[in-house]
PDB file of C-alpha atoms and ligand atoms in Angstrom:
ATOM      1  CA  UNK A 186      -2.590  15.881  17.125  1.00  0.00           C
ATOM      2  CA  UNK A 187       1.247  14.552  17.812  1.00  0.00           C
ATOM      3  CA  UNK A 188       0.115  13.337  21.989  1.00  0.00           C
ATOM      4  CA  UNK A 189      -1.851  13.504  24.791  1.00  0.00           C
ATOM      5  CA  UNK A 190       0.731  14.230  27.435  1.00  0.00           C
ATOM      6  CA  UNK A 191      -0.762  13.368  31.179  1.00  0.00           C
ATOM      7  CA  UNK A 192       0.693  14.848  34.172  1.00  0.00           C
ATOM      8  CA  UNK A 193       1.050  11.992  36.653  1.00  0.00           C
ATOM      9  CA  UNK A 194       3.461  13.585  39.264  1.00  0.00           C
ATOM     10  CA  UNK A 195       0.843  13.176  41.521  1.00  0.00           C
ATOM     11  CA  UNK A 196       1.225   9.366  42.014  1.00  0.00           C
ATOM     12  CA  UNK A 197       4.752   9.080  40.736  1.00  0.00           C
ATOM     13  CA  UNK A 198       5.585   8.913  44.868  1.00  0.00           C
ATOM     14  CA  UNK A 199       2.871   6.924  45.758  1.00  0.00           C
ATOM     15  CA  UNK A 200       2.542   3.132  45.256  1.00  0.00           C
ATOM     16  CA  UNK A 201      -0.739   1.961  44.028  1.00  0.00           C
ATOM     17  CA  UNK A 202      -2.322   4.978  43.478  1.00  0.00           C
ATOM     18  CA  UNK A 203      -4.330   5.828  40.233  1.00  0.00           C
ATOM     19  CA  UNK A 204      -5.082   8.788  37.895  1.00  0.00           C
ATOM     20  CA  UNK A 205      -8.236   7.831  35.613  1.00  0.00           C
ATOM     21  CA  UNK A 206      -8.402   9.498  32.174  1.00  0.00           C
ATOM     22  CA  UNK A 207     -11.213  10.066  29.677  1.00  0.00           C
ATOM     23  CA  UNK A 208     -11.270  11.827  27.056  1.00  0.00           C
ATOM     24  CA  UNK A 209     -12.521  12.044  23.157  1.00  0.00           C
ATOM     25  CA  UNK A 210      -9.616  12.192  20.411  1.00  0.00           C
ATOM     26  CA  UNK A 211     -10.944  13.566  16.873  1.00  0.00           C
ATOM     27  CA  UNK A 212      -9.068  12.125  14.130  1.00  0.00           C
ATOM     28  CA  UNK A 213      -9.535  13.029  10.659  1.00  0.00           C
ATOM     29  CA  UNK A 214      -8.653   9.893   9.036  1.00  0.00           C
ATOM     30  CA  UNK A 215      -7.292   6.372  10.248  1.00  0.00           C
ATOM     31  CA  UNK A 216      -4.687   4.150   8.155  1.00  0.00           C
ATOM     32  CA  UNK A 217      -3.522   1.023   8.447  1.00  0.00           C
ATOM     33  CA  UNK A 218      -1.084  -0.181   5.924  1.00  0.00           C
ATOM     34  CA  UNK A 219      -3.440   0.617   2.364  1.00  0.00           C
ATOM     35  CA  UNK A 220      -6.803   0.320   4.564  1.00  0.00           C
ATOM     36  CA  UNK A 221      -8.315   3.425   5.131  1.00  0.00           C
ATOM     37  CA  UNK A 222     -10.940   4.500   7.704  1.00  0.00           C
ATOM     38  CA  UNK A 223     -12.889   7.427   7.666  1.00  0.00           C
ATOM     39  CA  UNK A 224     -14.131   8.106  11.612  1.00  0.00           C
ATOM     40  CA  UNK A 225     -17.774   9.231  12.027  1.00  0.00           C
ATOM     41  CA  UNK A 226     -16.907  10.222  15.780  1.00  0.00           C
ATOM     42  CA  UNK A 227     -14.199  11.354  17.876  1.00  0.00           C
ATOM     43  CA  UNK A 228     -12.003   8.448  19.747  1.00  0.00           C
ATOM     44  CA  UNK A 229     -13.451   7.798  22.963  1.00  0.00           C
ATOM     45  CA  UNK A 230     -11.133   6.202  25.629  1.00  0.00           C
ATOM     46  CA  UNK A 231     -11.131   5.660  29.509  1.00  0.00           C
ATOM     47  CA  UNK A 232      -7.535   4.764  30.249  1.00  0.00           C
ATOM     48  CA  UNK A 233      -6.494   4.194  33.640  1.00  0.00           C
ATOM     49  CA  UNK A 234      -2.943   5.262  35.086  1.00  0.00           C
ATOM     50  CA  UNK A 235      -1.306   3.061  38.218  1.00  0.00           C
ATOM     51  CA  UNK A 236       1.765   2.943  39.939  1.00  0.00           C
ATOM     52  CA  UNK A 237       2.958  -0.578  40.446  1.00  0.00           C
ATOM     53  CA  UNK A 238       5.976   0.311  41.694  1.00  0.00           C
ATOM     54  CA  UNK A 239       8.632  -0.584  38.378  1.00  0.00           C
ATOM     55  CA  UNK A 240       6.323   1.738  36.233  1.00  0.00           C
ATOM     56  CA  UNK A 241       3.148   3.851  35.565  1.00  0.00           C
ATOM     57  CA  UNK A 242       1.288   1.708  33.431  1.00  0.00           C
ATOM     58  CA  UNK A 243      -2.107   2.134  31.508  1.00  0.00           C
ATOM     59  CA  UNK A 244      -4.873  -0.193  31.379  1.00  0.00           C
ATOM     60  CA  UNK A 245      -8.341   0.704  29.477  1.00  0.00           C
ATOM     61  CA  UNK A 246      -9.974   0.772  26.567  1.00  0.00           C
ATOM     62  CA  UNK A 247     -10.677   3.056  23.631  1.00  0.00           C
ATOM     63  CA  UNK A 248     -13.463   2.686  20.849  1.00  0.00           C
ATOM     64  CA  UNK A 249     -13.386   4.646  17.742  1.00  0.00           C
ATOM     65  CA  UNK A 250     -16.621   4.659  15.535  1.00  0.00           C
ATOM     66  CA  UNK A 251     -15.458   4.754  11.491  1.00  0.00           C
ATOM     67  CA  UNK A 252     -16.846   4.059   8.184  1.00  0.00           C
ATOM     68  CA  UNK A 253     -14.362   0.666   6.547  1.00  0.00           C
ATOM     69  CA  UNK A 254     -14.929  -0.154   3.067  1.00  0.00           C
ATOM     70  CA  UNK A 255     -15.712  -3.462   2.273  1.00  0.00           C
ATOM     71  CA  UNK A 256     -13.236  -5.462   0.376  1.00  0.00           C
ATOM     72  CA  UNK A 257     -15.119  -7.515  -1.682  1.00  0.00           C
ATOM     73  CA  UNK A 258     -17.470  -4.954  -2.893  1.00  0.00           C
ATOM     74  CA  UNK A 259     -16.057  -1.843  -2.182  1.00  0.00           C
ATOM     75  CA  UNK A 260     -19.052  -0.332  -0.505  1.00  0.00           C
ATOM     76  CA  UNK A 261     -18.542   1.619   2.722  1.00  0.00           C
ATOM     77  CA  UNK A 262     -20.259   0.520   5.754  1.00  0.00           C
ATOM     78  CA  UNK A 263     -20.574   1.654   9.619  1.00  0.00           C
ATOM     79  CA  UNK A 264     -18.188  -0.115  11.993  1.00  0.00           C
ATOM     80  CA  UNK A 265     -15.894   0.840  15.757  1.00  0.00           C
ATOM     81  CA  UNK A 266     -13.182  -0.761  16.152  1.00  0.00           C
ATOM     82  CA  UNK A 267     -12.466  -1.479  19.909  1.00  0.00           C
ATOM     83  CA  UNK A 268      -9.479  -2.067  21.404  1.00  0.00           C
ATOM     84  CA  UNK A 269      -7.750  -2.558  24.932  1.00  0.00           C
ATOM     85  CA  UNK A 270      -5.198  -0.081  25.427  1.00  0.00           C
ATOM     86  CA  UNK A 271      -1.587  -1.281  27.186  1.00  0.00           C
ATOM     87  CA  UNK A 272       0.507   1.425  27.984  1.00  0.00           C
ATOM     88  CA  UNK A 273       3.928   0.672  30.037  1.00  0.00           C
ATOM     89  CA  UNK A 274       6.074   4.279  31.213  1.00  0.00           C
ATOM     90  CA  UNK A 275       9.349   4.271  33.237  1.00  0.00           C
ATOM     91  CA  UNK A 276      11.545   7.239  34.202  1.00  0.00           C
ATOM     92  CA  UNK A 277      14.760   7.411  31.532  1.00  0.00           C
ATOM     93  CA  UNK A 278      17.435   5.243  32.860  1.00  0.00           C
ATOM     94  CA  UNK A 279      14.782   2.879  34.830  1.00  0.00           C
ATOM     95  CA  UNK A 280      14.603   0.539  32.207  1.00  0.00           C
ATOM     96  CA  UNK A 281      17.545  -1.744  32.277  1.00  0.00           C
ATOM     97  CA  UNK A 282      15.939  -4.562  34.388  1.00  0.00           C
ATOM     98  CA  UNK A 283      12.875  -5.188  32.004  1.00  0.00           C
ATOM     99  CA  UNK A 284      12.129  -7.969  29.402  1.00  0.00           C
ATOM    100  CA  UNK A 285      12.813  -7.088  26.290  1.00  0.00           C
ATOM    101  CA  UNK A 286       9.108  -7.866  24.581  1.00  0.00           C
ATOM    102  CA  UNK A 287       8.096  -5.051  26.656  1.00  0.00           C
ATOM    103  CA  UNK A 288       7.175  -2.281  24.961  1.00  0.00           C
ATOM    104  CA  UNK A 289       8.337   0.906  27.256  1.00  0.00           C
ATOM    105  CA  UNK A 290       7.712   4.698  26.805  1.00  0.00           C
ATOM    106  CA  UNK A 291       9.125   7.526  28.761  1.00  0.00           C
ATOM    107  CA  UNK A 292       7.875   9.755  31.673  1.00  0.00           C
ATOM    108  CA  UNK A 293       8.842  13.220  30.068  1.00  0.00           C
ATOM    109  CA  UNK A 294      11.413  15.804  32.340  1.00  0.00           C
ATOM    110  CA  UNK A 295       7.698  17.203  33.204  1.00  0.00           C
ATOM    111  CA  UNK A 296       6.507  14.170  35.046  1.00  0.00           C
ATOM    112  CA  UNK A 297       4.194  13.803  31.804  1.00  0.00           C
ATOM    113  CA  UNK A 298       3.129  10.602  29.845  1.00  0.00           C
ATOM    114  CA  UNK A 299       1.645  10.620  26.329  1.00  0.00           C
ATOM    115  CA  UNK A 300      -0.919   8.365  25.730  1.00  0.00           C
ATOM    116  CA  UNK A 301      -1.393   8.792  22.169  1.00  0.00           C
ATOM    117  CA  UNK A 302       1.189   6.128  21.150  1.00  0.00           C
ATOM    118  CA  UNK A 303      -0.232   3.261  23.357  1.00  0.00           C
ATOM    119  CA  UNK A 304      -3.937   4.591  22.190  1.00  0.00           C
ATOM    120  CA  UNK A 305      -2.600   4.492  18.140  1.00  0.00           C
ATOM    121  CA  UNK A 306      -1.377   0.701  19.059  1.00  0.00           C
ATOM    122  CA  UNK A 307      -4.266  -0.510  20.185  1.00  0.00           C
ATOM    123  CA  UNK A 308      -6.553   0.869  17.617  1.00  0.00           C
ATOM    124  CA  UNK A 309      -3.958  -0.487  14.588  1.00  0.00           C
ATOM    125  CA  UNK A 310      -3.744  -3.956  15.996  1.00  0.00           C
ATOM    126  CA  UNK A 311      -7.726  -4.318  16.214  1.00  0.00           C
ATOM    127  CA  UNK A 312      -8.342  -2.255  12.719  1.00  0.00           C
ATOM    128  CA  UNK A 313      -9.951  -5.318  10.689  1.00  0.00           C
ATOM    129  CA  UNK A 314      -7.753  -6.573   8.083  1.00  0.00           C
ATOM    130  CA  UNK A 315     -10.168  -6.850   4.987  1.00  0.00           C
ATOM    131  CA  UNK A 316     -13.104  -5.710   6.200  1.00  0.00           C
ATOM    132  CA  UNK A 317     -16.146  -7.427   4.891  1.00  0.00           C
ATOM    133  CA  UNK A 318     -19.301  -5.133   5.022  1.00  0.00           C
ATOM    134  CA  UNK A 319     -21.123  -9.152   5.285  1.00  0.00           C
ATOM    135  CA  UNK A 320     -19.897 -12.137   5.993  1.00  0.00           C
ATOM    136  CA  UNK A 321     -22.217 -13.431   2.680  1.00  0.00           C
ATOM    137  CA  UNK A 322     -20.881 -10.241   1.246  1.00  0.00           C
ATOM    138  CA  UNK A 323     -21.814 -11.625  -3.029  1.00  0.00           C
ATOM    139  CA  UNK A 324     -18.450  -8.842  -3.920  1.00  0.00           C
ATOM    140  CA  UNK A 325     -18.381  -7.223  -7.607  1.00  0.00           C
ATOM    141  CA  UNK A 326     -18.289  -8.933 -11.303  1.00  0.00           C
ATOM    142  CA  UNK A 327     -14.685  -9.219 -12.937  1.00  0.00           C
ATOM    143  CA  UNK A 328     -16.410  -8.797 -15.941  1.00  0.00           C
ATOM    144  CA  UNK A 329     -18.674  -5.445 -15.601  1.00  0.00           C
ATOM    145  CA  UNK A 330     -18.154  -4.213 -11.894  1.00  0.00           C
ATOM    146  CA  UNK A 331     -21.876  -4.924 -10.772  1.00  0.00           C
ATOM    147  CA  UNK A 332     -22.585  -5.094  -6.992  1.00  0.00           C
ATOM    148  CA  UNK A 333     -23.383  -8.870  -6.688  1.00  0.00           C
ATOM    149  CA  UNK A 334     -25.328  -8.336  -3.650  1.00  0.00           C
ATOM    150  CA  UNK A 335     -27.813  -6.464  -5.661  1.00  0.00           C
ATOM    151  CA  UNK A 336     -28.846  -9.298  -7.596  1.00  0.00           C
ATOM    152  CA  UNK A 337     -27.093 -11.789 -10.485  1.00  0.00           C
ATOM    153  CA  UNK A 338     -25.618  -9.345 -13.673  1.00  0.00           C
ATOM    154  CA  UNK A 339     -26.320 -10.450 -17.298  1.00  0.00           C
ATOM    155  CA  UNK A 340     -22.182 -11.865 -17.225  1.00  0.00           C
ATOM    156  CA  UNK A 341     -23.204 -14.525 -15.781  1.00  0.00           C
ATOM    157  CA  UNK A 342     -24.356 -16.878 -17.835  1.00  0.00           C
ATOM    158  CA  UNK A 343     -20.821 -15.888 -20.014  1.00  0.00           C
ATOM    159  CA  UNK A 344     -18.716 -17.136 -17.594  1.00  0.00           C
ATOM    160  CA  UNK A 345     -16.953 -19.657 -20.023  1.00  0.00           C
ATOM    161  CA  UNK A 346     -15.888 -16.768 -22.499  1.00  0.00           C
ATOM    162  CA  UNK A 347     -13.556 -15.243 -19.301  1.00  0.00           C
ATOM    163  CA  UNK A 348     -11.658 -18.981 -19.163  1.00  0.00           C
ATOM    164  CA  UNK A 349      -8.006 -18.297 -20.333  1.00  0.00           C
ATOM    165  CA  UNK A 350      -8.543 -21.553 -22.158  1.00  0.00           C
ATOM    166  CA  UNK A 351     -12.002 -21.058 -23.483  1.00  0.00           C
ATOM    167  CA  UNK A 352     -11.093 -20.802 -27.198  1.00  0.00           C
ATOM    168  CA  UNK A 353      -8.597 -23.562 -26.781  1.00  0.00           C
ATOM    169  CA  UNK A 354     -12.153 -26.166 -27.530  1.00  0.00           C
ATOM    170  CA  UNK A 355     -12.312 -24.640 -30.794  1.00  0.00           C
ATOM    171  CA  UNK A 356      -8.828 -25.369 -32.009  1.00  0.00           C
ATOM    172  CA  UNK A 357      -8.946 -28.661 -30.748  1.00  0.00           C
ATOM    173  CA  UNK A 358     -12.100 -28.997 -33.227  1.00  0.00           C
ATOM    174  CA  UNK A 359     -10.818 -27.410 -35.965  1.00  0.00           C
ATOM    175  CA  UNK A 360      -7.665 -29.424 -35.822  1.00  0.00           C
ATOM    176  CA  UNK A 361     -10.106 -32.642 -35.252  1.00  0.00           C
ATOM    177  CA  UNK A 362     -12.062 -32.077 -38.968  1.00  0.00           C
ATOM    178  CA  UNK A 363      -8.885 -31.429 -40.969  1.00  0.00           C
ATOM    179  CA  UNK A 364      -7.893 -35.233 -41.372  1.00  0.00           C
ATOM    180  CA  UNK A 365      -6.083 -36.135 -45.346  1.00  0.00           C
TER     181      UNK A 365
HETATM  182 ZN1  LIG B 430     -19.636  -5.956   0.410  1.00  0.00          ZN
HETATM  183 ZN1  LIG B 431     -20.905  -8.862 -14.667  1.00  0.00          ZN
END
């Protein structure tokens, strides 16, 4: 899907007039940086477009059910990305007086606005960074890769062997016994 265009001609000349749009968008995958989320259903959105005079604004919500991958144990778990959509659309050439930080999109030559960029931007902002399947996830053993949520693995007793200076004690011991 490249765009989701809505005809706003009916409200373009009428102050405070609105158009409500609700629909489902199907994504095969949803990626944010290196994080990959697998959609388990469509992204449902409810957005109201309003003519505020200076612009057409689009306000609403979008919710995308996904499988996320736990950052600690790598288990996939179901979650939802809930986001507030905030779109701002102007006729080309009419954005000269707007504050620089205002994200602006243009009403196209057929008097349509594209809702997809603001929906995607909202989902990206709310997508969890380093998601955890549980706040107390015990993660994986760095040595054997066992899922420590299922109980301790056999490595825990030999954790000293993994310490980079584990061999130092033996070296010092040898030196101490090397007197003449
Ligand atoms: Zn986990
Ligand atoms: Zn282990």
